[in-house]
XYZ file of C-alpha atoms in Angstrom:
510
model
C 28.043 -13.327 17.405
C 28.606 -11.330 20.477
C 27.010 -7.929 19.313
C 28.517 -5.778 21.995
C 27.714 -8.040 24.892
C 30.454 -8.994 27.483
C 31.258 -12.719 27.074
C 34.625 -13.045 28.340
C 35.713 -14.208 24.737
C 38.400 -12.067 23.422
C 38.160 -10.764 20.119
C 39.693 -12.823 16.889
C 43.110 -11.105 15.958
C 42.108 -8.547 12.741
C 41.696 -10.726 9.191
C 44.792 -10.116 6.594
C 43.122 -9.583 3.239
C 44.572 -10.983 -0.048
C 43.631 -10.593 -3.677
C 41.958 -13.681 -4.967
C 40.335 -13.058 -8.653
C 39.048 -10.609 -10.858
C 36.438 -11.062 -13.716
C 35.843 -8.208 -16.161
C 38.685 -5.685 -15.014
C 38.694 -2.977 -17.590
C 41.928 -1.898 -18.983
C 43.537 1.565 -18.332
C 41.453 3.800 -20.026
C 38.613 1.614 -21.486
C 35.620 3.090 -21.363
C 32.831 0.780 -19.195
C 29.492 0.644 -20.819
C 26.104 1.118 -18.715
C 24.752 -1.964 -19.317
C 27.655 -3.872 -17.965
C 27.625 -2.103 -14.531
C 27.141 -4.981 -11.894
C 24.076 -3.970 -9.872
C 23.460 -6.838 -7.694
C 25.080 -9.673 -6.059
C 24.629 -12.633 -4.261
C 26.439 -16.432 -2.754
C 24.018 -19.333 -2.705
C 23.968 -21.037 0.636
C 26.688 -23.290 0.551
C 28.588 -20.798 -0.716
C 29.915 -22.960 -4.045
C 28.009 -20.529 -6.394
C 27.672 -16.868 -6.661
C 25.612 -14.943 -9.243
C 25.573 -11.194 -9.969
C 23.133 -9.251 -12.039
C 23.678 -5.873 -14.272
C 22.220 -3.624 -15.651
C 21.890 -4.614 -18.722
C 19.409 -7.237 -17.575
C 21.836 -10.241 -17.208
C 22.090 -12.588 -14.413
C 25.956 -14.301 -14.607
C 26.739 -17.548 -12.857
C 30.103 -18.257 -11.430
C 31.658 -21.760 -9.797
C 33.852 -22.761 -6.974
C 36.173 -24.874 -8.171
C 38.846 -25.495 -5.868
C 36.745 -27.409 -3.305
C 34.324 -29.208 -6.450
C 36.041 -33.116 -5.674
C 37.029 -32.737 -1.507
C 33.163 -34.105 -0.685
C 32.970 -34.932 2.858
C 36.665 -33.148 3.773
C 35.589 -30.028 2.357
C 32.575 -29.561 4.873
C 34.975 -30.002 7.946
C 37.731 -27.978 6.499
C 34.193 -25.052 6.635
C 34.125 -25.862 9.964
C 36.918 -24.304 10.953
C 36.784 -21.136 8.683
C 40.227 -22.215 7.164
C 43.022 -19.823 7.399
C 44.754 -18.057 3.799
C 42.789 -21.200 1.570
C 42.743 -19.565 -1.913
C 39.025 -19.546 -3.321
C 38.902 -19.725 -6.746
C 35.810 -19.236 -9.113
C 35.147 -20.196 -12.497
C 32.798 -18.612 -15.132
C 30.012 -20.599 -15.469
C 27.025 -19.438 -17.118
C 24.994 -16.339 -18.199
C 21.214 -15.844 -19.199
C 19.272 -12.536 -19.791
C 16.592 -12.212 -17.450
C 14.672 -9.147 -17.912
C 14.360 -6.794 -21.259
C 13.594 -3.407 -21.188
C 9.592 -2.425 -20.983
C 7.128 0.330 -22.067
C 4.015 0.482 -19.709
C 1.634 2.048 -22.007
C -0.718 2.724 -18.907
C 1.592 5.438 -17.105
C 3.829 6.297 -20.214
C 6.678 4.985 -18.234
C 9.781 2.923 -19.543
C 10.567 -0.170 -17.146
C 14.551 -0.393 -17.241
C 15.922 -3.973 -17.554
C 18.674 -3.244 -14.579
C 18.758 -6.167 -12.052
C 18.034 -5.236 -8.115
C 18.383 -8.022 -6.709
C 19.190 -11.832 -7.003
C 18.140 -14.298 -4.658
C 18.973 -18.443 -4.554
C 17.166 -21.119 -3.957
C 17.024 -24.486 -2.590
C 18.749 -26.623 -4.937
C 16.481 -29.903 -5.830
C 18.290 -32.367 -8.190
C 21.474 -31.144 -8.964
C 19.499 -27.840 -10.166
C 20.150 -24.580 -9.236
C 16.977 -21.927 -8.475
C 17.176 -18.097 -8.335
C 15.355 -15.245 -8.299
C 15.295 -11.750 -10.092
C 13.922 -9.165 -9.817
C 14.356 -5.497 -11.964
C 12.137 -2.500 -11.048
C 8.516 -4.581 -11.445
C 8.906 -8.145 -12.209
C 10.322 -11.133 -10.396
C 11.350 -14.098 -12.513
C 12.267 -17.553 -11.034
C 14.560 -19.482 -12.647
C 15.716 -23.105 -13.298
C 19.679 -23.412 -14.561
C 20.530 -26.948 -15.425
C 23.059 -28.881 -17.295
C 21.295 -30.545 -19.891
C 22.914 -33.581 -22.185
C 24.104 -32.985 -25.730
C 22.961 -35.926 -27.616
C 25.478 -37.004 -30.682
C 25.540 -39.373 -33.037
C 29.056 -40.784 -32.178
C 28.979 -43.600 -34.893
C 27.506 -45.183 -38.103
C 29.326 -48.608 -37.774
C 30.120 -48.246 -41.640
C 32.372 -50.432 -43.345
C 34.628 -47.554 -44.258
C 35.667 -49.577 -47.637
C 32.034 -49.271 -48.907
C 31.357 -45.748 -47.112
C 34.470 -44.283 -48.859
C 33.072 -44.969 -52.862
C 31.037 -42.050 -52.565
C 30.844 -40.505 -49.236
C 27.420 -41.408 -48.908
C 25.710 -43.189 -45.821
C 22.680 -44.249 -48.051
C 25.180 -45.848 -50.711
C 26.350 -48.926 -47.744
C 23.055 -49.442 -46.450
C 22.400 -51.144 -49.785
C 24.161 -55.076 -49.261
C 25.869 -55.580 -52.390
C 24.690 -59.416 -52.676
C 22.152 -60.233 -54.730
C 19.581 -60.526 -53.082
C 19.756 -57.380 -50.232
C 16.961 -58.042 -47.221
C 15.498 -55.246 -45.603
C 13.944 -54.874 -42.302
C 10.587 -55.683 -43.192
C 11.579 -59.078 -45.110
C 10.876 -58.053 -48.436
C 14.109 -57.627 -50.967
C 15.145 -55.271 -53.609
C 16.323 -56.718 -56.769
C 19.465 -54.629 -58.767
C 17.131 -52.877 -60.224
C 14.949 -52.096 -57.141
C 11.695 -52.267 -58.831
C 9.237 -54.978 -56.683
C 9.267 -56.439 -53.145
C 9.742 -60.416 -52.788
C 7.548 -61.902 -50.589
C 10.581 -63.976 -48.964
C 10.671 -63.043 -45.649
C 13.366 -65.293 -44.466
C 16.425 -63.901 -43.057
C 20.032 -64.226 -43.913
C 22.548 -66.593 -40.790
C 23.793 -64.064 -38.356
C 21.363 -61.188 -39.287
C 21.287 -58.081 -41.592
C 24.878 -57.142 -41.800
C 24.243 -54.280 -43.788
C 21.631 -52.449 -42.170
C 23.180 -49.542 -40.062
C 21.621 -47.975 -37.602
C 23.166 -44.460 -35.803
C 24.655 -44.591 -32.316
C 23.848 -41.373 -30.339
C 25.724 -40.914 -27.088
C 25.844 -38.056 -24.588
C 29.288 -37.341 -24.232
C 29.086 -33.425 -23.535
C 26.433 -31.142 -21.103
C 25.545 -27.385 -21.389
C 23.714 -25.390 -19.476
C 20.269 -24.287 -19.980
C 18.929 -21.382 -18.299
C 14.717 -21.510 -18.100
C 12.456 -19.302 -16.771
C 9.914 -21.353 -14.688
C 7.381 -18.286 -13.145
C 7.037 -15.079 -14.224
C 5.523 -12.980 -10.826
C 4.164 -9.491 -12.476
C 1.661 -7.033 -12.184
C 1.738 -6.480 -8.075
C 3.751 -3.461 -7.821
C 2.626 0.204 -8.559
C 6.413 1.194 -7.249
C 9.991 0.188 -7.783
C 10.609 -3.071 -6.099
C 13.782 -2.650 -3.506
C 13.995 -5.963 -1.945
C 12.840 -9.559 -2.796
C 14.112 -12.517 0.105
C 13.160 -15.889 0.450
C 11.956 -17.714 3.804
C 13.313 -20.494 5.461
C 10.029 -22.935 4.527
C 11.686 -23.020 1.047
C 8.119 -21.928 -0.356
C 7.307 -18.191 0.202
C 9.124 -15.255 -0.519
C 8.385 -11.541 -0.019
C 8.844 -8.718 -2.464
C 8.712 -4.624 -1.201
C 8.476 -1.595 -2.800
C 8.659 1.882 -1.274
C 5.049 1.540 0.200
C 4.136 -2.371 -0.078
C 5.377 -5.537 1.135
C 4.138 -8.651 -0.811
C 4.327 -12.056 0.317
C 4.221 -15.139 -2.706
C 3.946 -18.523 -2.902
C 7.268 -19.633 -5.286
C 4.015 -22.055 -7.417
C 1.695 -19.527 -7.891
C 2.557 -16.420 -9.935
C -0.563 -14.726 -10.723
C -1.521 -14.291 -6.669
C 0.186 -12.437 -3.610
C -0.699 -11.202 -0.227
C -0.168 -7.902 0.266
C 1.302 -7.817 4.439
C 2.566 -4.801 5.085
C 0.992 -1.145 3.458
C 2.155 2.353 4.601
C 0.672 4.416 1.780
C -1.449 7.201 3.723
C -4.659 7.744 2.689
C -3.578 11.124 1.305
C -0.160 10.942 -0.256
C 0.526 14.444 0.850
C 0.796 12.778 4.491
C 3.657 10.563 3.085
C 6.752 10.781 6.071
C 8.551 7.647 4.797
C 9.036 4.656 2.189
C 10.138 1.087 2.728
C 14.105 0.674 1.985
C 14.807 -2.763 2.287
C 13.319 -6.177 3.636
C 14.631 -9.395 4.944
C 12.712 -12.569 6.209
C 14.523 -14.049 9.299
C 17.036 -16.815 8.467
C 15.303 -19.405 10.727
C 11.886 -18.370 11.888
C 9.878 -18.031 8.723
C 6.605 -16.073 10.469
C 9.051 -13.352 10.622
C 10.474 -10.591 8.287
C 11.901 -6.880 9.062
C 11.926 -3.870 6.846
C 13.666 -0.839 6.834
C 12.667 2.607 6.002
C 13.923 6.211 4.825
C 13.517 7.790 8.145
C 16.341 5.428 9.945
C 13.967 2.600 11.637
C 14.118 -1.107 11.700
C 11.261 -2.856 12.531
C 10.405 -6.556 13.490
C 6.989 -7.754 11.973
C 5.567 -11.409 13.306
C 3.296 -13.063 10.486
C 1.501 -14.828 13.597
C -0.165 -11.741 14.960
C -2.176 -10.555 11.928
C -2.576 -10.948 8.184
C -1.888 -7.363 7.623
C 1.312 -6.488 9.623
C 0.737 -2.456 9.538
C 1.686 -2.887 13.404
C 5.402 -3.882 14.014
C 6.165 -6.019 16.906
C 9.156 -4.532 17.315
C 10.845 -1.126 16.216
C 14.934 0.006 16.185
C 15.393 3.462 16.215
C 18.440 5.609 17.415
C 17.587 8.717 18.583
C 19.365 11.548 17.296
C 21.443 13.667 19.642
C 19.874 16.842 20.485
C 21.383 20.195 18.491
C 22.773 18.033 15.677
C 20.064 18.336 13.370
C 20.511 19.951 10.013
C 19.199 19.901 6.689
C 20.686 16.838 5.427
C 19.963 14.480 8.572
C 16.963 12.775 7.157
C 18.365 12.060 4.192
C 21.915 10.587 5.311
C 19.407 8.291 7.752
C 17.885 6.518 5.168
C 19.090 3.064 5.690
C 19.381 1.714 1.961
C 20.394 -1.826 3.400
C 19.495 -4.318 6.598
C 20.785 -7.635 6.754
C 19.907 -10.411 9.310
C 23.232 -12.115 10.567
C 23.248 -16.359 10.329
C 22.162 -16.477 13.887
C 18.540 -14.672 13.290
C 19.579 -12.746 16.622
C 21.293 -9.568 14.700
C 20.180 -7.392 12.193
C 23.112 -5.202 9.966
C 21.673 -2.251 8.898
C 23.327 0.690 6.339
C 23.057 4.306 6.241
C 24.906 6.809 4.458
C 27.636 7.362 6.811
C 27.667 4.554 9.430
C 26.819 0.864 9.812
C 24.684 -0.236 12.952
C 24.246 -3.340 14.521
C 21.228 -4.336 16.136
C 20.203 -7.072 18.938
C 16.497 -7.613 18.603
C 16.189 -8.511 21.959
C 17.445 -4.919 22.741
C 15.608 -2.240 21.213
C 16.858 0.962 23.031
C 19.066 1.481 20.592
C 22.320 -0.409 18.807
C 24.904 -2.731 20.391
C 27.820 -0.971 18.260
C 27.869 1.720 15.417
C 30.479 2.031 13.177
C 31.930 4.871 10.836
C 32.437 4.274 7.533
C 33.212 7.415 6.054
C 33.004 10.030 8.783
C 35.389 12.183 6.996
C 32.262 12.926 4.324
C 30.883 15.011 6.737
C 31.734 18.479 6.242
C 31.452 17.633 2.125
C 27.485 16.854 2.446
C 26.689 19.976 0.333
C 28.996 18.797 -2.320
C 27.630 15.038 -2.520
C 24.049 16.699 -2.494
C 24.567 18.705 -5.241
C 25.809 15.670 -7.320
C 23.239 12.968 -5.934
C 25.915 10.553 -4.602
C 23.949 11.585 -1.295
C 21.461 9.460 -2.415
C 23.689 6.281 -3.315
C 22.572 3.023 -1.670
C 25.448 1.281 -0.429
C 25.071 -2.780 0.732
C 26.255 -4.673 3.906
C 27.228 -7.970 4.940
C 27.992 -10.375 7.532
C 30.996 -13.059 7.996
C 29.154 -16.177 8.654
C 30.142 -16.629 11.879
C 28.873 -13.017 12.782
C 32.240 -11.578 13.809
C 32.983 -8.784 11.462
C 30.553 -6.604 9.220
C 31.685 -5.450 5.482
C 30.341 -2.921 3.275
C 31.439 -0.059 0.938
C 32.227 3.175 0.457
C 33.761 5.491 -2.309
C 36.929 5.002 -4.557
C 36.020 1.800 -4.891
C 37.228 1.238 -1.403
C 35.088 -0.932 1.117
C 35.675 -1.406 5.223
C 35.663 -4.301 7.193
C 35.038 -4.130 11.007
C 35.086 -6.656 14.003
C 31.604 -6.569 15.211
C 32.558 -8.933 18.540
C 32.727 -7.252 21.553
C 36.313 -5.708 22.229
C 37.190 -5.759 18.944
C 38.921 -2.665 17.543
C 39.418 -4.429 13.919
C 38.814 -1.625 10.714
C 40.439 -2.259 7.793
C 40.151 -0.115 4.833
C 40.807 -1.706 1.091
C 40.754 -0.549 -2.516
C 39.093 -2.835 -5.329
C 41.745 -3.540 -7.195
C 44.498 -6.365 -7.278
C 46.836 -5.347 -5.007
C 44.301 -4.595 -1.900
C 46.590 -3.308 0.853
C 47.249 -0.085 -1.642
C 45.241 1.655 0.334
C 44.744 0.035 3.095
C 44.407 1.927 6.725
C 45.996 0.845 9.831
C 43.697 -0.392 12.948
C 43.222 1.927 14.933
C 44.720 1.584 18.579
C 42.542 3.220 20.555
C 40.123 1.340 22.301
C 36.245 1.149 21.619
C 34.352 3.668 24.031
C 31.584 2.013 26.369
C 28.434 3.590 26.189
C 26.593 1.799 28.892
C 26.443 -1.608 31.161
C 25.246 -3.043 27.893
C 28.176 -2.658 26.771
C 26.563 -0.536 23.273
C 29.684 0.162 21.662
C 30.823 2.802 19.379
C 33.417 1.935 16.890
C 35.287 4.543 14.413
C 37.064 3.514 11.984
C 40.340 5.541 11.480
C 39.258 8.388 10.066
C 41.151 10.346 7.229
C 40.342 13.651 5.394
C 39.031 13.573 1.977
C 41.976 12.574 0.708
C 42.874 8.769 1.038
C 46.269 7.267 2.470
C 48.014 7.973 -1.176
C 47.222 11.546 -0.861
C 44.480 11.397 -3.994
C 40.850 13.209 -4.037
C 38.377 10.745 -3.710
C 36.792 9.994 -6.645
C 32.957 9.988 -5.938
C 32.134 8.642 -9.592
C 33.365 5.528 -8.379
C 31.706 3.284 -5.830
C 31.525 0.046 -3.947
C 27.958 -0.580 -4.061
C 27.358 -4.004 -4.006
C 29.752 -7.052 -1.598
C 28.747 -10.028 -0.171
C 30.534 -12.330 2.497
C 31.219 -16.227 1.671
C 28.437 -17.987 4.373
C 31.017 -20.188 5.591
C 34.827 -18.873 4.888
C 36.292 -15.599 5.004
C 36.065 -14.361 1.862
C 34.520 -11.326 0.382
C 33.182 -10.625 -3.158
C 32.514 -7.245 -4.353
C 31.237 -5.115 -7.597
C 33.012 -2.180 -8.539
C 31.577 -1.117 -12.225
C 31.591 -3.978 -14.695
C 34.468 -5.688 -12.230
C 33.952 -8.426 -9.715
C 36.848 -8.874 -7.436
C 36.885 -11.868 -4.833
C 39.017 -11.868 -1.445
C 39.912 -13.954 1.185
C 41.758 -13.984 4.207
């Protein structure tokens, strides 16, 4: 990833999107139900499974299959991000992983809606995730498990077909029928012999079933249950790199867990004042770096990033590092806290970029460069002037995801209408295309923009706008604010894009 420095690379030609698969599209008309609202979403590492949560408390597993038998071909193909390859997925499993709660404590119902699902390392052909809903975290093992059937009786059909019965042939009709132990029965099965001699060639007719595995299914079991550590809503959970801690934040707390122990956490970072009345922000979001697991950043309501170091203290109240842009004098107004809440940060494959989200724009941050961000970009700029309106309805408050391509050259993330944006994040690049969730993308897709991206300073901090349009989109229609794009995440190796609108999942690749 280039993040906005100069290189001398030019930037990769804008991606042509195409409509790959749909699960769950509702027909024209049909009414979606709550509970099958997709409220989080998430690829495994490799990229060959994806699960998404609702919130109805499910967690749904689906499977690449058009790569499943390529083995050691299908790893170089990823190499070189293959151009128009079709991904397709498969349905694979579902589970329920949380159930709706009462806390009898503080009178408070606990809402079975998943926030977020996180993988795990995969250990004997097993797959390992995380949930989470408002106040529990559940890790969980899904594994195909063997049926076992008995295939055969051996039964000599002739004798099995008198009366159906399997007890009827294990009785030899000659006179003197042997059993297993050595003793006989006589016709009229009355007394044991004590002959314990046995017949030339064996017992023919002593059957024994044959049970064979012939079919798998899989079983979805919760291993840990990790409860009780969270007074508020928990926002975030991400795993590190060690493969054996993982943090989990809520507005004021970050925890950090061991994945074996579930009745014991360390809290590391707390920014609840001493009098709540002195409360200025909450904790968003929180990521542990991809690589260096003594590392972790968190976001917060007022529009900061900052870079905590696990090495420097047990309790990391102190950041190491904090990104902040600093709003332009005269432009402040009543809304411009609340649009700079970031609800989303994202560290890119690299470790050296973080993605974060706010209302309106998308910023990308180098954190060896914390004077500000290397490029911003617009997502829905043309919102501005209707920030009354989207107050008055709460969508102000609606916490939109990001992503980045594995490679680090664009950013994706969504926006109303069920439309989401995808912009080229390397330096140079002008690429921001708009497209609808549907199955025919390029509906309403917007033009890149020709103009070139405005310099800021010798670093090069760039300042990207998508094309922006009025609040009408390119069909002419009022944007529908009931519908959103919530929830997308990028393929780690391939250009491909899956994204939640309602109950739908649509997959893309280009």
């Amino acid at each position: 990833m280039n993040g906005g420095e100069e290189s001398g690379v030019s930037a990769p030609a804008p991606l042509e999107w195409k409509f790959s698969q749909v699960f769950g599209e509702r027909t024209a008309g049909e009414e979606v139900q709550e509970v099958d609202i997709i409220s989080a979403i998430e690829f495994d590492k490799t990229g060959d499974h994806l699960a998404t949560g609702d919130r109805g408390g499910r967690v749904v597993l689906f499977e690449r299959t058009d790569t499943k038998d390529h083995g050691h071909r299908r790893d170089l193909e990823r190499m070189d991000y293959p151009i128009s390859r079709h991904p397709e997925f498969r349905y694979k499993t579902e589970f329920q992983s949380h159930e709706p709660e009462f806390d009898y404590l503080k009178s408070l119902e606990i809402e079975e809606k998943i926030n977020k699902i996180r993988w795990c390392q995969t250990a004997n052909g097993a797959l390992f995730l995380l949930s989470t809903n408002d106040k529990t975290i559940k890790y969980w093992k899904v594994q195909e498990k063997k049926v076992k059937k008995i295939c055969e009786m051996n039964l000599d059909s002739s004798r099995a077909a008198g009366n159906g019965s399997i007890a009827s042939s294990s009785i030899s009709t000659s006179p003197k029928p042997y059993l297993a132990n050595g003793g006989c029965l006589d016709k009229s099965y009355s007394y044991l012999s004590n002959d314990f001699s046995f017949p030339p060639g064996g017992i023919p007719s002593l059957h024994l079933p044959v049970v064979a595995c012939n079919e798998t299914s899989l079983v979805a079991r919760c291993r840990r249950i990790y409860a009780h550590a969270h007074d508020y809503h928990i926002n975030s959970i991400s795993n590190n790199s060690d493969g054996e801690t993982f943090i989990s934040a809520d507005d004021l707390r970050i925890n950090l867990w061991n994945l074996e122990i579930s009745n014991q956490s360390f809290n590391i970072v707390d920014v609840k004042p001493a009098n709540m009345e002195d409360l200025t922000e909450v904790i968003t979001s929180a990521e542990f770096h991809p690589t260096h697991c003594h590392m972790l950043a968190y976001s917060s309501s007022k529009g900061s990033v900052r870079l905590i170091d696990l090495r420097q203290s047990a309790l990391c109240d102190t950041h190491t590092k904090m990104f902040e842009e600093q709003e332009a004098p005269g432009s402040r107004s009543f809304f411009t806290e609340i649009i700079a809440s970031i609800s989303d940060i994202k560290f890119g494959k690299d470790g050296r970029h973080i993605l974060s989200r706010d209302y309106m724009t998308l910023k990308l941050w180098d954190i060896n460069m914390d004077s500000g961000p290397v490029a911003t970009f617009q997502v829905h700029e043309y919102l501005r002037p209707k920030l009354c309106d989207l107050y008055e309805n709460d969508s102000i408050f609606d916490k939109f995801e990001c992503c980045l391509s594995g490679d680090g050259m664009r950013v994706a993330t969504g926006s109303y209408s069920n439309l989401f944006r995808v912009f080229g994040s390397a330096a140079g690049s002008t690429e921001a295309t708009t497209l609808e969730a549907s199955k025919n993308p390029m509906r309403r897709q917007v033009p890149t923009p020709s103009r070139p991206s405005r310099s800021l300073s010798s670093l090069t901090r760039v300042v990207r706008r998508g094309a922006d349009s009025p609040g009408v989109d390119t069909n002419g229609n009022a944007f529908d604010f009931t519908t959103k794009l919530l929830h997308l995440a990028w393929h780690p190796t391939e250009n491909s894009l899956a994204c939640a609108a309602a109950n739908s999942l649509y997959m893309y690749y280009a």
